[in-house]
CSV table of C-alpha atoms in Angstrom, one decimal:
chain,number,residue,atom,x,y,z
A,57,MET,CA,0.0,-0.2,0.2
A,58,HIS,CA,1.3,3.5,-1.0
A,59,ALA,CA,0.8,6.6,1.0
A,60,PRO,CA,0.2,9.7,-1.3
A,61,ALA,CA,3.3,11.8,-1.5
A,62,GLN,CA,3.7,14.6,1.0
A,63,GLY,CA,5.8,15.9,3.8
A,64,PRO,CA,7.1,13.7,6.9
A,65,ILE,CA,5.2,11.1,8.3
A,66,PRO,CA,3.3,11.9,11.5
A,67,SER,CA,5.4,10.8,14.3
A,68,GLU,CA,2.0,9.7,16.2
A,69,MET,CA,1.3,7.7,12.9
A,70,LEU,CA,4.9,5.8,12.8
A,71,LEU,CA,4.7,5.2,16.7
A,72,HIS,CA,1.3,3.4,16.3
A,73,ALA,CA,2.7,1.4,13.2
A,74,TYR,CA,6.0,0.4,14.8
A,75,ARG,CA,3.7,-1.0,18.2
A,76,ASN,CA,1.8,-2.8,15.5
A,77,GLY,CA,5.1,-4.6,14.0
A,78,ILE,CA,4.6,-2.4,10.9
A,79,PHE,CA,7.3,-0.2,9.6
A,80,PRO,CA,8.0,1.9,6.3
A,81,MET,CA,10.2,1.6,3.5
A,82,ALA,CA,10.9,3.3,-0.2
A,83,ASP,CA,12.1,2.3,-3.3
A,84,GLY,CA,14.6,4.8,-3.5
A,85,ARG,CA,16.3,7.6,-1.8
A,86,ASP,CA,14.2,10.4,-3.9
A,87,ASP,CA,11.1,8.3,-4.2
A,88,ALA,CA,8.5,10.6,-2.2
A,89,GLU,CA,6.1,7.6,-1.8
A,90,LEU,CA,6.4,4.9,0.8
A,91,PHE,CA,5.0,1.4,1.8
A,92,TRP,CA,4.3,-0.4,4.9
A,93,VAL,CA,6.3,-3.8,5.7
A,94,GLU,CA,5.1,-6.6,7.8
A,95,PRO,CA,7.6,-9.2,7.4
A,96,ARG,CA,6.4,-12.8,7.6
A,97,GLN,CA,9.6,-13.6,9.3
A,98,ARG,CA,11.1,-11.1,11.6
A,99,ALA,CA,14.6,-11.1,12.7
A,100,ILE,CA,15.5,-10.3,16.5
A,101,ILE,CA,18.5,-10.3,18.8
A,102,PRO,CA,17.5,-11.7,22.1
A,103,LEU,CA,19.1,-9.4,24.6
A,104,ASP,CA,20.7,-12.4,26.7
A,105,GLY,CA,22.1,-14.0,23.4
A,106,PHE,CA,24.1,-11.1,21.6
A,107,ARG,CA,27.3,-13.2,20.4
A,108,CYS,CA,29.9,-10.9,21.9
A,109,THR,CA,33.2,-13.0,20.6
A,110,ARG,CA,36.4,-12.6,22.1
A,111,SER,CA,38.2,-10.6,19.4
A,112,LEU,CA,35.0,-8.1,19.8
A,113,ARG,CA,35.6,-8.3,23.5
A,114,LYS,CA,39.2,-7.1,23.1
A,115,ILE,CA,38.2,-4.3,20.9
A,116,LEU,CA,35.9,-3.3,23.5
A,117,ARG,CA,38.1,-3.2,26.6
A,118,ARG,CA,40.6,-1.4,24.5
A,119,ASP,CA,38.2,1.4,23.8
A,120,ARG,CA,39.2,1.3,20.3
A,121,PHE,CA,36.5,3.8,19.0
A,122,GLU,CA,34.9,6.6,21.1
A,123,VAL,CA,31.2,5.8,21.5
A,124,THR,CA,28.7,8.3,21.8
A,125,CYS,CA,24.6,8.2,21.8
A,126,ASN,CA,22.6,11.1,20.0
A,127,ARG,CA,25.7,13.3,19.1
A,128,ALA,CA,25.3,12.9,15.3
A,129,PHE,CA,21.9,11.2,14.6
A,130,GLY,CA,21.2,13.1,11.2
A,131,ASP,CA,24.8,12.1,10.0
A,132,VAL,CA,24.3,8.6,11.0
A,133,LEU,CA,21.0,8.3,9.2
A,134,ARG,CA,22.4,9.9,6.3
A,135,ALA,CA,25.4,7.4,6.3
A,136,CYS,CA,23.0,4.4,6.4
A,137,ALA,CA,21.0,5.9,3.4
A,138,ALA,CA,24.5,6.5,1.2
A,139,PRO,CA,25.1,4.5,-1.6
A,140,ARG,CA,26.7,1.1,-0.8
A,141,ASP,CA,29.7,-0.3,-2.3
A,142,ASP,CA,28.0,-3.2,-4.2
A,143,GLY,CA,25.7,-0.5,-6.0
A,144,GLY,CA,22.5,-1.3,-4.1
A,145,GLY,CA,20.1,1.1,-3.4
A,146,THR,CA,18.4,2.3,-0.3
A,147,TRP,CA,15.1,2.2,1.3
A,148,ILE,CA,15.7,5.2,3.3
A,149,SER,CA,13.9,8.0,1.4
A,150,ARG,CA,14.2,11.7,1.9
A,151,ARG,CA,10.7,11.8,3.4
A,152,ILE,CA,11.5,9.0,5.7
A,153,GLU,CA,14.8,10.7,6.8
A,154,SER,CA,12.7,14.0,7.8
A,155,SER,CA,10.5,11.8,9.6
A,156,PHE,CA,12.9,10.2,11.9
A,157,LEU,CA,14.6,13.6,12.4
A,158,ALA,CA,11.7,14.8,13.4
A,159,LEU,CA,11.1,11.6,16.1
A,160,ASN,CA,14.8,12.2,17.2
A,161,ARG,CA,13.8,15.8,18.2
A,162,GLU,CA,10.8,14.1,20.2
A,163,GLY,CA,13.2,11.7,21.9
A,164,HIS,CA,11.7,8.6,20.4
A,165,ALA,CA,14.5,8.0,17.9
A,166,HIS,CA,18.4,7.5,18.7
A,167,SER,CA,21.6,6.6,17.5
A,168,ILE,CA,25.0,5.3,18.8
A,169,GLU,CA,28.1,6.4,16.7
A,170,CYS,CA,31.6,5.2,16.5
A,171,TRP,CA,34.4,7.6,16.2
A,172,ARG,CA,37.9,7.5,15.5
A,173,ASP,CA,40.4,10.7,15.4
A,174,GLY,CA,37.2,12.9,15.5
A,175,ALA,CA,36.0,11.2,12.5
A,176,LEU,CA,32.5,9.2,12.0
A,177,VAL,CA,33.2,5.9,11.4
A,178,GLY,CA,30.2,3.8,12.4
A,179,GLY,CA,26.9,3.5,13.7
A,180,LEU,CA,23.5,2.7,14.1
A,181,TYR,CA,20.0,4.2,14.6
A,182,GLY,CA,16.5,3.1,15.2
A,183,LEU,CA,13.1,3.7,17.5
A,184,ALA,CA,12.4,3.6,20.7
A,185,VAL,CA,8.8,2.2,21.3
A,186,ASP,CA,7.8,1.3,25.0
A,187,ARG,CA,10.6,-1.1,26.1
A,188,ALA,CA,11.2,-2.4,22.4
A,189,PHE,CA,14.1,-0.7,20.3
A,190,CYS,CA,13.5,-1.0,16.4
A,191,GLY,CA,16.8,-1.0,14.7
A,192,GLU,CA,16.5,0.8,11.4
A,193,SER,CA,20.3,0.5,9.8
A,194,MET,CA,23.8,0.6,10.5
A,195,PHE,CA,26.8,1.2,8.8
A,196,SER,CA,30.8,1.0,9.0
A,197,ARG,CA,33.6,2.6,7.4
A,198,ALA,CA,36.2,1.3,9.6
A,199,ASP,CA,36.4,-2.7,10.8
A,200,ASN,CA,34.1,-4.0,13.7
A,201,ALA,CA,32.9,-0.4,14.1
A,202,SER,CA,29.3,-1.4,13.3
A,203,LYS,CA,29.4,-4.4,15.7
A,204,VAL,CA,31.0,-2.2,18.6
A,205,ALA,CA,27.9,0.1,17.9
A,206,LEU,CA,25.5,-2.9,18.5
A,207,ALA,CA,27.4,-4.0,21.3
A,208,TRP,CA,26.9,-0.7,23.1
A,209,LEU,CA,23.3,-0.6,21.9
A,210,VAL,CA,22.6,-4.2,23.9
A,211,ALA,CA,24.4,-3.4,26.8
A,212,LEU,CA,22.5,0.1,27.3
A,213,MET,CA,19.1,-1.5,26.4
A,214,GLN,CA,20.0,-4.4,29.1
A,215,ARG,CA,20.9,-1.5,31.7
A,216,ALA,CA,17.8,0.5,31.0
A,217,GLY,CA,15.4,-2.3,31.2
A,218,PHE,CA,14.2,-2.8,27.6
A,219,ALA,CA,12.7,-6.4,26.6
A,220,LEU,CA,13.0,-6.5,22.6
A,221,LEU,CA,15.7,-5.9,20.1
A,222,ASP,CA,14.1,-5.7,16.6
A,223,CYS,CA,16.3,-6.0,13.7
A,224,GLN,CA,13.5,-6.6,11.1
A,225,PHE,CA,15.2,-8.6,8.3
A,226,MET,CA,18.0,-11.1,8.6
A,227,THR,CA,21.2,-10.8,7.5
A,228,GLU,CA,24.5,-12.9,7.5
A,229,HIS,CA,26.1,-10.0,9.5
A,230,LEU,CA,23.2,-10.0,11.8
A,231,ALA,CA,23.2,-13.7,12.6
A,232,SER,CA,26.9,-13.9,13.3
A,233,LEU,CA,26.0,-11.5,16.1
A,234,GLY,CA,23.1,-14.0,17.7
A,235,ALA,CA,20.2,-12.5,15.6
A,236,VAL,CA,17.6,-15.3,15.3
A,237,GLU,CA,14.3,-15.4,13.0
A,238,ILE,CA,10.8,-15.8,14.4
A,239,PRO,CA,7.4,-15.6,12.8
A,240,GLN,CA,5.5,-12.6,12.9
A,241,ALA,CA,3.1,-13.9,15.3
A,242,HIS,CA,5.7,-14.4,17.7
A,243,TYR,CA,7.0,-11.4,17.3
A,244,ARG,CA,3.8,-9.4,17.7
A,245,ALA,CA,3.4,-11.4,21.2
A,246,LEU,CA,7.1,-10.0,22.3
A,247,LEU,CA,6.0,-6.6,21.2
A,248,GLU,CA,2.8,-6.5,23.4
A,249,SER,CA,4.8,-8.0,26.2
A,250,ALA,CA,7.2,-5.1,25.8
A,251,ARG,CA,4.7,-2.5,26.5
A,252,GLY,CA,5.0,-0.2,29.1
A,253,GLN,CA,8.1,2.5,30.1
A,254,PRO,CA,11.9,1.4,30.3
A,255,GLY,CA,13.5,2.3,33.6
A,256,LEU,CA,15.8,4.5,31.6
A,257,ALA,CA,15.6,6.3,28.4
A,258,LEU,CA,18.5,5.1,26.4
A,259,PRO,CA,20.6,8.3,26.4
A,260,GLU,CA,19.9,8.3,30.2
A,261,ALA,CA,21.8,4.8,30.2
A,262,TYR,CA,24.6,5.9,28.4
A,263,ALA,CA,25.1,8.7,30.9
A,264,ALA,CA,24.9,6.3,33.8
A,265,LEU,CA,27.2,4.3,32.1
A,266,LEU,CA,29.7,7.0,31.5
A,267,ALA,CA,29.3,8.2,35.5
A,268,GLU,CA,29.7,4.5,36.3
A,269,ALA,CA,33.2,4.3,34.7
A,270,GLY,CA,34.5,7.2,35.8
A,271,SER,CA,37.9,7.8,34.8
A,272,SER,CA,38.4,4.2,33.6
A,273,SER,CA,37.3,2.6,30.5
A,274,PRO,CA,33.6,2.4,29.8
A,275,GLY,CA,34.2,-0.4,27.2
A,276,LYS,CA,35.4,-2.6,29.9
A,277,LEU,CA,32.0,-2.3,31.4
A,278,ILE,CA,30.6,-3.1,28.2
A,279,ALA,CA,33.0,-6.1,27.7
A,280,GLN,CA,32.4,-7.4,31.2
A,281,SER,CA,28.6,-7.0,30.6
A,282,PHE,CA,29.1,-10.2,28.3
A,283,THR,CA,30.0,-13.6,29.2
A,284,GLN,CA,29.3,-15.8,26.1
A,285,THR,CA,32.5,-16.8,24.3
A,286,SER,CA,33.1,-17.4,20.7
């Protein structure tokens, strides 16, 4: 079903859609129309099943990247929408971009950024609805940057009291990090059980983590929160 070409999608409409397991996509960056998607099979990462390998924990402990939350939401979104090396297009249209920028300003959408030498080299963004985080997209310009961003997201969600991490569609990259595929009916049940507000918003959990780390390494705290070995 296509919506008429117009301005940003109203935030209330988007929040209602995501609470019902539906999300928008477009056929290209400059496509003014969009369609609503409800996959038959949904990819999620169980918060207790994130696969943090020894090598990833080592990268986290060494704080190879500076990791931030909501410092550069728009830059992360545009990097995710940029043309891929394989020549593939994007489903993140300018209309979807403007809609998520509004959701970020309203405190619903968040990003995790990875920086190296002051340059943005990786990150992800998504939408928090109740105690679920619906991951939209991620990008990486440096080895392991997107993995580090995802590890931080999972750790922050655990600390904040979230219950569900939605990844929409399965990829080999997500599967390697512990993602599993479930039927849409099961996903809807998990979404329903994730109703209610978390103890902390993601930016608050990020600030609390930095305060806990103090002058030591926040990456060490993240690494310690994962016990699964490769």
